[in-house]
mmCIF file of N, CA and C in Angstrom:
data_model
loop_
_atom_site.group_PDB
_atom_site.id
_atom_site.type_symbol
_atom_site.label_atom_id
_atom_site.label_comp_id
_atom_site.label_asym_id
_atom_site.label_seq_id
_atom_site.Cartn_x
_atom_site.Cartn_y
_atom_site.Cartn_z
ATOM 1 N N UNK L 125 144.409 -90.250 42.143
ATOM 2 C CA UNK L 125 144.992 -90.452 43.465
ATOM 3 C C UNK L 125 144.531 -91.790 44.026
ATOM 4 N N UNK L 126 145.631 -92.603 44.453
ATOM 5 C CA UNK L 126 145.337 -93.896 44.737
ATOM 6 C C UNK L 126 144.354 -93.648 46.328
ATOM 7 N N UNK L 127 142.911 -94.675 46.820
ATOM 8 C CA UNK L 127 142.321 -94.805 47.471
ATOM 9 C C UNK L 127 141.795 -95.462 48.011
ATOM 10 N N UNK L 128 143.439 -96.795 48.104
ATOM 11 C CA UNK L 128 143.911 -97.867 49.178
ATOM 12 C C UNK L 128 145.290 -98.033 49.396
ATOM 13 N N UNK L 129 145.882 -98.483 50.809
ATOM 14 C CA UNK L 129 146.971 -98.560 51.390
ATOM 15 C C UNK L 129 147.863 -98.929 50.064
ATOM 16 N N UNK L 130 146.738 -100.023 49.732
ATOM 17 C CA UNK L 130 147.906 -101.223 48.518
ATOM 18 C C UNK L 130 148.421 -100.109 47.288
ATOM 19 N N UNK L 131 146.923 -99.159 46.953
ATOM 20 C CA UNK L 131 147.150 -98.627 45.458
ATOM 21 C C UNK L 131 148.431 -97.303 46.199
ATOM 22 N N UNK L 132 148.102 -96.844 47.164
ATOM 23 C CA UNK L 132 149.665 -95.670 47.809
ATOM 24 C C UNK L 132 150.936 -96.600 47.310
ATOM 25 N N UNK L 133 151.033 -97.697 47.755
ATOM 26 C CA UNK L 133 152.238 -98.336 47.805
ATOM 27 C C UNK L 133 152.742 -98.815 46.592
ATOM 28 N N UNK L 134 151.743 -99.727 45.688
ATOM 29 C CA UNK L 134 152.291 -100.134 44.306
ATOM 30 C C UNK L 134 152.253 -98.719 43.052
ATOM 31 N N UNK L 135 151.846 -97.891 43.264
ATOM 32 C CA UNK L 135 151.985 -96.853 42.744
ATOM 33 C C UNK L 135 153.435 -95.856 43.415
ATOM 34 N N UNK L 136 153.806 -95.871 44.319
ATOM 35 C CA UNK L 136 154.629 -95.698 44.555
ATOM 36 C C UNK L 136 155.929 -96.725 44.189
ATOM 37 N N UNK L 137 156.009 -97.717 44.547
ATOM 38 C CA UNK L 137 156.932 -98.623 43.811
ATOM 39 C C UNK L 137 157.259 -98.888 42.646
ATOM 40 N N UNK L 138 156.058 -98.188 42.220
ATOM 41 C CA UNK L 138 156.282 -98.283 40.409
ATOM 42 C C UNK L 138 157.008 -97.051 39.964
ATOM 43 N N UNK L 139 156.949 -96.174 40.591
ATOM 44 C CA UNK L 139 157.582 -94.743 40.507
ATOM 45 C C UNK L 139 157.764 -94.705 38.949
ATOM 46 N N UNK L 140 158.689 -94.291 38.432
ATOM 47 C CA UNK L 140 158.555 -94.015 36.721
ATOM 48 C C UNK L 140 157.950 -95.145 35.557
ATOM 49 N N UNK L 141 158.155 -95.995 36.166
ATOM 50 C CA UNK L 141 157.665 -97.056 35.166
ATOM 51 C C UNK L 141 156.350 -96.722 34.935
ATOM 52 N N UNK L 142 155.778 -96.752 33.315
ATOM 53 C CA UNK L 142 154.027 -96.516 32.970
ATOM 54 C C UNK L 142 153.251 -98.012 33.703
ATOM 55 N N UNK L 143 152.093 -97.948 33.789
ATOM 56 C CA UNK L 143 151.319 -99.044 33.639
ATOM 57 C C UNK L 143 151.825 -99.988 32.559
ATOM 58 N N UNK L 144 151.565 -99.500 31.830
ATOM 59 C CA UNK L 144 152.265 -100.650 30.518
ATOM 60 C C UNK L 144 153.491 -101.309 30.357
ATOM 61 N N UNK L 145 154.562 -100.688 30.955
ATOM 62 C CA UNK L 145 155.653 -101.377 31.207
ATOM 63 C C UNK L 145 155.992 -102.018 32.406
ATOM 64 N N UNK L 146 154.629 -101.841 33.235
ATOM 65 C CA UNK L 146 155.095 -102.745 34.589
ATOM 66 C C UNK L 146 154.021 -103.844 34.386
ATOM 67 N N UNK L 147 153.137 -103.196 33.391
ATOM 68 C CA UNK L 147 152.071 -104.700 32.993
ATOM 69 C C UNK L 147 153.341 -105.836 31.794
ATOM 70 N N UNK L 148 154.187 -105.016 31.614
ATOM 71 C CA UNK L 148 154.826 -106.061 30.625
ATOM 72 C C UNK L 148 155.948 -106.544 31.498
ATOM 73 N N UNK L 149 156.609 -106.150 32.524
ATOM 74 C CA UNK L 149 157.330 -106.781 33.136
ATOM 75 C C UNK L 149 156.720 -108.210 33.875
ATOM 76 N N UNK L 150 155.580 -107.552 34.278
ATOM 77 C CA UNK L 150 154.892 -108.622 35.846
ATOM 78 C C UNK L 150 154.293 -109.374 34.832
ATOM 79 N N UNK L 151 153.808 -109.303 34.074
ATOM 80 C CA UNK L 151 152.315 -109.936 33.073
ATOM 81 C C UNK L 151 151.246 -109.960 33.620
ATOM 82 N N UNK L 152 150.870 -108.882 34.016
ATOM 83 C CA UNK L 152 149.736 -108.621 34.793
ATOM 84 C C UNK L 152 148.999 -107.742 33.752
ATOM 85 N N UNK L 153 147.524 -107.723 33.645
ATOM 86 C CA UNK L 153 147.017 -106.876 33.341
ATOM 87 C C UNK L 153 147.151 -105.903 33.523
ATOM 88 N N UNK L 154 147.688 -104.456 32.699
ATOM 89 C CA UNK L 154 148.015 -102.983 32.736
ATOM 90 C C UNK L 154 146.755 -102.309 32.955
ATOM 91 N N UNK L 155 145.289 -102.543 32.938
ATOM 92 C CA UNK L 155 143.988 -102.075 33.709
ATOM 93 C C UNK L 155 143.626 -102.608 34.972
ATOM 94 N N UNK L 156 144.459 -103.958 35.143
ATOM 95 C CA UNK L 156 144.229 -104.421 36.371
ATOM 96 C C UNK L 156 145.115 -103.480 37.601
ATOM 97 N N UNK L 157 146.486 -103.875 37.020
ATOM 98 C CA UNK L 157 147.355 -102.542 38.260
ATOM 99 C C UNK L 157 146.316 -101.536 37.888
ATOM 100 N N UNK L 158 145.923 -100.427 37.312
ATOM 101 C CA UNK L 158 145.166 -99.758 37.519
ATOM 102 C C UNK L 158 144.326 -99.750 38.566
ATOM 103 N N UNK L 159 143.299 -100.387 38.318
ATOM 104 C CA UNK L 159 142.388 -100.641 39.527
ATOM 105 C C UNK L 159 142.916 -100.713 40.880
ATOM 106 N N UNK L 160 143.948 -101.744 40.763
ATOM 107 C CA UNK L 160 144.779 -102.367 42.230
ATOM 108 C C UNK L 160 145.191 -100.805 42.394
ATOM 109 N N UNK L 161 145.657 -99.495 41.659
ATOM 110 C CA UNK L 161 146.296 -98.218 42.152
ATOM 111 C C UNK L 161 145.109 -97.696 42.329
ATOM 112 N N UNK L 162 143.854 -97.776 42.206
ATOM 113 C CA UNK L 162 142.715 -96.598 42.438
ATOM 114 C C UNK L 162 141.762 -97.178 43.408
ATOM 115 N N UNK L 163 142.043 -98.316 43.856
ATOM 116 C CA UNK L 163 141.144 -98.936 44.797
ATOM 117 C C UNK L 163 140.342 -99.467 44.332
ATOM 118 N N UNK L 164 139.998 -99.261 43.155
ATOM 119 C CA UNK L 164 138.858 -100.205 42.678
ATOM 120 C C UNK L 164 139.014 -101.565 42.764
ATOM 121 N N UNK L 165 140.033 -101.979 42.593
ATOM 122 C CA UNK L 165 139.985 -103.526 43.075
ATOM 123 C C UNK L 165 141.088 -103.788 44.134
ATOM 124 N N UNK L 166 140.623 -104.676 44.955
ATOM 125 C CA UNK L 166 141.595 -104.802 46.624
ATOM 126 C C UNK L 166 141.876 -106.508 46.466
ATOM 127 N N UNK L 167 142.870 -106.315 47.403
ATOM 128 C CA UNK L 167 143.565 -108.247 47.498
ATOM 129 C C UNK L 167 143.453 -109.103 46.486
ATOM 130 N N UNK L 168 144.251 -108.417 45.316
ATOM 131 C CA UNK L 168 145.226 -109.667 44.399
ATOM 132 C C UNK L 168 145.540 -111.026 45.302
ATOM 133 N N UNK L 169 145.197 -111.707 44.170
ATOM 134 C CA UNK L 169 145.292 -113.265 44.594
ATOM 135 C C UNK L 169 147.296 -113.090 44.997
ATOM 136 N N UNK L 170 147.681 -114.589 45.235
ATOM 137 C CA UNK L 170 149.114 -114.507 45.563
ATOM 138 C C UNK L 170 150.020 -114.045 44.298
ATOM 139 N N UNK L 171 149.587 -115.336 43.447
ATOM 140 C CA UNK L 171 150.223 -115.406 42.348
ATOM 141 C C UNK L 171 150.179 -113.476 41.548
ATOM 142 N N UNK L 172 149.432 -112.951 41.109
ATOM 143 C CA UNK L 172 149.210 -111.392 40.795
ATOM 144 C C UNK L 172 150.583 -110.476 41.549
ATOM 145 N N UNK L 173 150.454 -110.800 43.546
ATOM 146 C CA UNK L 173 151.292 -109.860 44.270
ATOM 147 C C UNK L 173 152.784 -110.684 43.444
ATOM 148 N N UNK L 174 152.643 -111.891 43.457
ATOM 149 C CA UNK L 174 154.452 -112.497 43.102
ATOM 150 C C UNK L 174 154.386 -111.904 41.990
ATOM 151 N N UNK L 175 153.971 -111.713 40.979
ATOM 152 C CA UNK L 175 154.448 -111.114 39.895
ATOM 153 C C UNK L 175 154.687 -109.616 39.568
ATOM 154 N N UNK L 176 153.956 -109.139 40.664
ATOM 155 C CA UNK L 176 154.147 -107.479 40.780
ATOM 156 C C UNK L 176 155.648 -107.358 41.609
ATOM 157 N N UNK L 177 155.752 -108.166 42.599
ATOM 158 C CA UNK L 177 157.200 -108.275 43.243
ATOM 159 C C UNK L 177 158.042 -108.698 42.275
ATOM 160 N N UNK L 178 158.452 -109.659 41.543
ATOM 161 C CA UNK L 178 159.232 -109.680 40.742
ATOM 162 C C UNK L 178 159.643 -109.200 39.729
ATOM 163 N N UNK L 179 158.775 -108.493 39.034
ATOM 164 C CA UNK L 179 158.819 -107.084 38.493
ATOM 165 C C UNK L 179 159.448 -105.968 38.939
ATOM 166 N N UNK L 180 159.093 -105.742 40.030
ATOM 167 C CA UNK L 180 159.376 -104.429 40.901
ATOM 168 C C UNK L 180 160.978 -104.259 41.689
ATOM 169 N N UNK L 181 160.499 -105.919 41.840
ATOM 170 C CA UNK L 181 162.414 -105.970 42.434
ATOM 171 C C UNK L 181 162.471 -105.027 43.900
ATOM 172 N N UNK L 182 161.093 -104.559 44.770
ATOM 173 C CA UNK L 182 161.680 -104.282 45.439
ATOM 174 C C UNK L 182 162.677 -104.672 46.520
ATOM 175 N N UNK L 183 162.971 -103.522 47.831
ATOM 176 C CA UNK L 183 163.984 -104.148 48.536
ATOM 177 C C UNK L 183 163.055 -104.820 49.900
ATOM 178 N N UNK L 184 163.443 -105.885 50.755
ATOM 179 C CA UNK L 184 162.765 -106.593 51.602
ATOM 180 C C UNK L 184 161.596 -106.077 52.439
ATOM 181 N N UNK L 185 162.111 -104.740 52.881
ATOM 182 C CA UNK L 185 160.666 -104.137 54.192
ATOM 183 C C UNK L 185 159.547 -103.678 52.758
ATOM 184 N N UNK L 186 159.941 -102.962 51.818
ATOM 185 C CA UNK L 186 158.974 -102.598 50.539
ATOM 186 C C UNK L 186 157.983 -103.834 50.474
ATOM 187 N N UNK L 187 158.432 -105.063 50.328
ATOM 188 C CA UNK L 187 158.248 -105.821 49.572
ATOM 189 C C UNK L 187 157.465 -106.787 50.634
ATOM 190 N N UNK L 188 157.523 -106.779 52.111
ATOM 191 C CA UNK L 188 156.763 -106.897 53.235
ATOM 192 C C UNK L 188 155.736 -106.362 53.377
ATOM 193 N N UNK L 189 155.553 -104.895 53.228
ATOM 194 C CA UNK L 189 154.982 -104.242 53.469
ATOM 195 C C UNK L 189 153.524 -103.787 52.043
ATOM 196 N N UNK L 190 154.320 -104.505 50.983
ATOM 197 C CA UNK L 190 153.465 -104.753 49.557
ATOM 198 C C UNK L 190 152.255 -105.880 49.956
ATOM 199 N N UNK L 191 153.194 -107.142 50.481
ATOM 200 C CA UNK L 191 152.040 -107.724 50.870
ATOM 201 C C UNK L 191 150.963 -108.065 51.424
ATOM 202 N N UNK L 192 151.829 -107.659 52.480
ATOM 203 C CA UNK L 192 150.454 -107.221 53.771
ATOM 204 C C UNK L 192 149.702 -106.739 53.247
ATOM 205 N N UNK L 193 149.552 -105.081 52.288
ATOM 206 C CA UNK L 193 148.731 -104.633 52.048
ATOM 207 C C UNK L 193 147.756 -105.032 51.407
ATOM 208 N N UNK L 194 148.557 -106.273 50.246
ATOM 209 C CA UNK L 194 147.545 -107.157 49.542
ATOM 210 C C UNK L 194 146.294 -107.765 50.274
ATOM 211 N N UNK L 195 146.906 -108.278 51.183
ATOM 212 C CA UNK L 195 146.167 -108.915 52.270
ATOM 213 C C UNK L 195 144.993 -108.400 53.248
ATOM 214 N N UNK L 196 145.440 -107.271 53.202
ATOM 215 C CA UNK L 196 144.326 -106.095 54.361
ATOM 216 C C UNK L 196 144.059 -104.759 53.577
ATOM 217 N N UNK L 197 142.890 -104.882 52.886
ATOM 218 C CA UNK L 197 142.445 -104.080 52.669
ATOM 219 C C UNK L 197 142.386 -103.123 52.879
ATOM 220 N N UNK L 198 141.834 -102.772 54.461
ATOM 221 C CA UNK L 198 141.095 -102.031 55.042
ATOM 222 C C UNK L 198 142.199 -100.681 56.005
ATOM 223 N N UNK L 199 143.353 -100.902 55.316
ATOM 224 C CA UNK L 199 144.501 -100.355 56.135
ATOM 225 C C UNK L 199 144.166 -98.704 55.568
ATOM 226 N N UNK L 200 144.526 -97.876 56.400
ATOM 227 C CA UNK L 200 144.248 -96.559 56.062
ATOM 228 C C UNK L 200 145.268 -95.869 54.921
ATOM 229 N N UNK L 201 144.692 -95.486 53.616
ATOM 230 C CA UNK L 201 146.183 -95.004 52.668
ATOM 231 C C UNK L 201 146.948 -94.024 53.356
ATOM 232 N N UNK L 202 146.468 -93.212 54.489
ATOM 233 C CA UNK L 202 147.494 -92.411 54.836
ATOM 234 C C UNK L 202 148.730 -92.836 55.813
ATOM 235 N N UNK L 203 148.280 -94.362 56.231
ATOM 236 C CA UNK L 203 149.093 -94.979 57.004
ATOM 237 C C UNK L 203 150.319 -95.522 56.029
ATOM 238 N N UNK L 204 149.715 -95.397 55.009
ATOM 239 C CA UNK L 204 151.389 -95.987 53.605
ATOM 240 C C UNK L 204 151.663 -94.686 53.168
ATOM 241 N N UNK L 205 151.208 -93.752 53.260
ATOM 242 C CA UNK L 205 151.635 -92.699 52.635
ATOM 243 C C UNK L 205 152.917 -92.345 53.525
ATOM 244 N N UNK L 206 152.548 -91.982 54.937
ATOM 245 C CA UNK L 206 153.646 -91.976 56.375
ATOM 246 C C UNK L 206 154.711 -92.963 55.928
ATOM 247 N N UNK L 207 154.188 -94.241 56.218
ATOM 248 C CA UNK L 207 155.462 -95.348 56.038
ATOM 249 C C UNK L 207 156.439 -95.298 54.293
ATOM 250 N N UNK L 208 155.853 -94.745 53.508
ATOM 251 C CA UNK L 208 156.428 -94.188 52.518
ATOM 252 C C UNK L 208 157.560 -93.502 53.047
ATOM 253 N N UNK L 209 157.233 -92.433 52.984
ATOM 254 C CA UNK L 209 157.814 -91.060 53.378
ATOM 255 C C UNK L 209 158.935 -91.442 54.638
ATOM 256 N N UNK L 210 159.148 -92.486 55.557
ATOM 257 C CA UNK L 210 159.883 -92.196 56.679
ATOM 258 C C UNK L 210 160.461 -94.112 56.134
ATOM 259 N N UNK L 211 161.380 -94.458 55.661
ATOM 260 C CA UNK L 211 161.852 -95.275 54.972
ATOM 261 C C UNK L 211 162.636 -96.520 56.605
ATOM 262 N N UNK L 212 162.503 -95.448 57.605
ATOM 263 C CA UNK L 212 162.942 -96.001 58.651
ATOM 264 C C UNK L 212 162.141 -96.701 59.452
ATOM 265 N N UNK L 213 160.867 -96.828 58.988
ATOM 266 C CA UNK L 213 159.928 -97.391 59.834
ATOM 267 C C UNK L 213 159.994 -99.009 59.401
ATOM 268 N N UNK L 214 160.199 -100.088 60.295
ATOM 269 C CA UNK L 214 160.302 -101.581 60.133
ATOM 270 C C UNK L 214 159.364 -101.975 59.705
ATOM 271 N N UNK L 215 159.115 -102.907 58.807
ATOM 272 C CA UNK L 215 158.039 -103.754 58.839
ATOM 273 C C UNK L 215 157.125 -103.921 60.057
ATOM 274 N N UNK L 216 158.325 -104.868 61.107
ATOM 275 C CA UNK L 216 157.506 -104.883 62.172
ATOM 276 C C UNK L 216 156.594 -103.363 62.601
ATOM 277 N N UNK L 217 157.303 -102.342 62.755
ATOM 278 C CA UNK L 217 156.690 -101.262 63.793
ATOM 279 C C UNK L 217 155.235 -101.162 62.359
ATOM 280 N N UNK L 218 155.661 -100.981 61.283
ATOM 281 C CA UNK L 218 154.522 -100.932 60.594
ATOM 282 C C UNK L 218 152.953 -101.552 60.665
ATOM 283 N N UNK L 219 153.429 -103.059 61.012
ATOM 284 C CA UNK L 219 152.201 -103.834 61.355
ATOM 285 C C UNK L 219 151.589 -103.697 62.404
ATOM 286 N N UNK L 220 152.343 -103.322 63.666
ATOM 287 C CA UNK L 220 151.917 -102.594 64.740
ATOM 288 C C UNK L 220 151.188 -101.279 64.609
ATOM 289 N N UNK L 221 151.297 -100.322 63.844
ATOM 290 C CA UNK L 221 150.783 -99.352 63.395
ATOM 291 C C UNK L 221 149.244 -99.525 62.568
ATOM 292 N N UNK L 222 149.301 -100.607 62.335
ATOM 293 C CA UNK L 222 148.000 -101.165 61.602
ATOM 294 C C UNK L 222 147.086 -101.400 62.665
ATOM 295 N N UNK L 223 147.711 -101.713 63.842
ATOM 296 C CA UNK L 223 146.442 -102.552 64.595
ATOM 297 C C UNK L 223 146.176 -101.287 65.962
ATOM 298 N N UNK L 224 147.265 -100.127 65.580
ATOM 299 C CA UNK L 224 146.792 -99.080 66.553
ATOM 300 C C UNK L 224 145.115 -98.431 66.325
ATOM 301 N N UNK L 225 144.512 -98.694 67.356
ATOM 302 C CA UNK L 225 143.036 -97.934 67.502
ATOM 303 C C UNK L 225 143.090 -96.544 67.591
ATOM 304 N N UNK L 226 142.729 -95.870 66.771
ATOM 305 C CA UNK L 226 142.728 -93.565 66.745
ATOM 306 C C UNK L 226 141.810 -93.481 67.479
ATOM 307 N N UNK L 227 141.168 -92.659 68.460
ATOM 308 C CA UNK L 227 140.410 -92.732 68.898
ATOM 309 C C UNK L 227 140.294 -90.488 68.431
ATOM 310 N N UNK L 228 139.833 -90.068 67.331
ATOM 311 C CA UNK L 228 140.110 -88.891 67.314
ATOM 312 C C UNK L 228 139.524 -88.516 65.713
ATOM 313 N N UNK L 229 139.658 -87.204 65.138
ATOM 314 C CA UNK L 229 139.275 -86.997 64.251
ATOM 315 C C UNK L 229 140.686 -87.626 63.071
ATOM 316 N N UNK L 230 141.847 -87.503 63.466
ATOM 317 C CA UNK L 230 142.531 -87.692 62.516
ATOM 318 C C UNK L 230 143.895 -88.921 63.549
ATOM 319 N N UNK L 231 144.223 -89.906 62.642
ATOM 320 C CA UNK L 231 145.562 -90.091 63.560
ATOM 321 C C UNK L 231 146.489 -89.901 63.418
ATOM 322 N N UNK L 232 147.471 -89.931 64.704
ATOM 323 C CA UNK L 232 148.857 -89.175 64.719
ATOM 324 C C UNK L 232 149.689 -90.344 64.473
ATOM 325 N N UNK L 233 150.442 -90.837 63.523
ATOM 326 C CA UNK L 233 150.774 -92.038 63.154
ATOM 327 C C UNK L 233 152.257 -91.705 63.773
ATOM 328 N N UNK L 234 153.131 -90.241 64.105
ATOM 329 C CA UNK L 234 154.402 -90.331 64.453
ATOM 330 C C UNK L 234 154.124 -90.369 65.885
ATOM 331 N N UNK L 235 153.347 -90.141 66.816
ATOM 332 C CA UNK L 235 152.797 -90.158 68.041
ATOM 333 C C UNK L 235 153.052 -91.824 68.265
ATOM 334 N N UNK L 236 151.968 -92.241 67.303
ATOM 335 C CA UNK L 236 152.063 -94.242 67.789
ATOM 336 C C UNK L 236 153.346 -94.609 67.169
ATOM 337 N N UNK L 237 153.854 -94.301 66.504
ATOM 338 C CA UNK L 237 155.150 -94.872 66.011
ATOM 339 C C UNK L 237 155.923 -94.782 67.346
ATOM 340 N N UNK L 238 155.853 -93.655 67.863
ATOM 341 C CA UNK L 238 157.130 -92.976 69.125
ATOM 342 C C UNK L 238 156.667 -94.392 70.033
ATOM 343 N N UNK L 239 155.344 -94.368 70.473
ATOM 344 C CA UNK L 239 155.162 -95.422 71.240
ATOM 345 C C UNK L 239 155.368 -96.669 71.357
ATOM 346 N N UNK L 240 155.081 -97.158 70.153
ATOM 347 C CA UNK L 240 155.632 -98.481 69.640
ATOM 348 C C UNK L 240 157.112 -98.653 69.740
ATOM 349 N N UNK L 241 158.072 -98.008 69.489
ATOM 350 C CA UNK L 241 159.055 -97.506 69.891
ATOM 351 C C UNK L 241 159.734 -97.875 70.807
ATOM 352 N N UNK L 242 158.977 -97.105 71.825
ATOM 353 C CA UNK L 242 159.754 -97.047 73.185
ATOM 354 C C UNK L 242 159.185 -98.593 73.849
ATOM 355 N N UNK L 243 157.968 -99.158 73.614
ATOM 356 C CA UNK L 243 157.688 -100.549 73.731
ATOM 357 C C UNK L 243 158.269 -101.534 73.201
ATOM 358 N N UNK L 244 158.623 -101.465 72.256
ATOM 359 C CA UNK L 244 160.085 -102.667 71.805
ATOM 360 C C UNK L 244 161.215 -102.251 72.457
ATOM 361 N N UNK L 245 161.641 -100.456 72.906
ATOM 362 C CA UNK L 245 163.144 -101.051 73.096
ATOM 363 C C UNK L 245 163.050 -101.321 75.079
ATOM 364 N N UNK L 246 161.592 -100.975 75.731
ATOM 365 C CA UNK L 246 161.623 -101.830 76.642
ATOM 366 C C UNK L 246 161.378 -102.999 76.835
ATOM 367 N N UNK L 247 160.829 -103.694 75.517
ATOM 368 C CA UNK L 247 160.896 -105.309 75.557
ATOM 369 C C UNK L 247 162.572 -105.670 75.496
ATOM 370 N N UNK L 248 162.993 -105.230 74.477
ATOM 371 C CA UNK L 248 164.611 -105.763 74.187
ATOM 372 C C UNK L 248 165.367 -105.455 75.648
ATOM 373 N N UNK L 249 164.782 -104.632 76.891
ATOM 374 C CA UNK L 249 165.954 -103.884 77.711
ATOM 375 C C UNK L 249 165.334 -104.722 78.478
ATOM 376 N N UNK L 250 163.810 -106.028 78.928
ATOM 377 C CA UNK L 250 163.757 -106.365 80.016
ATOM 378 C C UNK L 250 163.453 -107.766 79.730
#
């Protein structure tokens, strides 16, 4: 079970493809995605994420949302697991969701989503 934002997401993007055939697409080391899926290793250089994207072919918010993760470690995997699962969530509202503070035992990520929400569409209405 992946145990970073990045390893939820490129393990998910890889969906049927083995390690080995997405290490032969990207030319990436097939123990390295490993690691990058188990957390053991965090923030691939650029060049590593471009080749996992071009491989992967995902579609634009995926492929936004791949990088960032490259980039920030420290993002909670259950916060990609959510943005997985609800395909409607923007990039933008996503990154906003990153910088929400929980103040609680667990967070309610459709709670701050709602909020974030209703704060853009009163930016767009004023």
């Amino acid at each position: 079970m992946p145990t970073s934002a990045l390893g939820v997401w490129l393990k998910a993007l890889r969906g049927d493809l083995s390690l080995r055939e997405l290490a032969q697409r990207s030319e990436v080391d097939h123990a390295y995605i490993y690691r990058l899926e188990t957390g053991a290793k965090e923030s691939p250089s650029g060049e590593v994420v471009n080749k996992l994207v071009n491989a992967l072919a995902p579609a634009e918010r995926e492929q936004a949302i791949l990088r960032f993760l490259a980039s920030h470690p420290n993002i909670d995997p259950d916060l990609a697991e959510f943005a997985w699962s609800d395909r409607r969530i923007s990039f933008p509202e996503f990154h906003m969701l990153t910088t929400v503070v929980n103040r609680g035992a667990r967070p309610d990520y459709a709670t701050s989503l709602a909020r974030i929400r209703r704060i853009m569409a009163e930016e767009d209405d004023g």
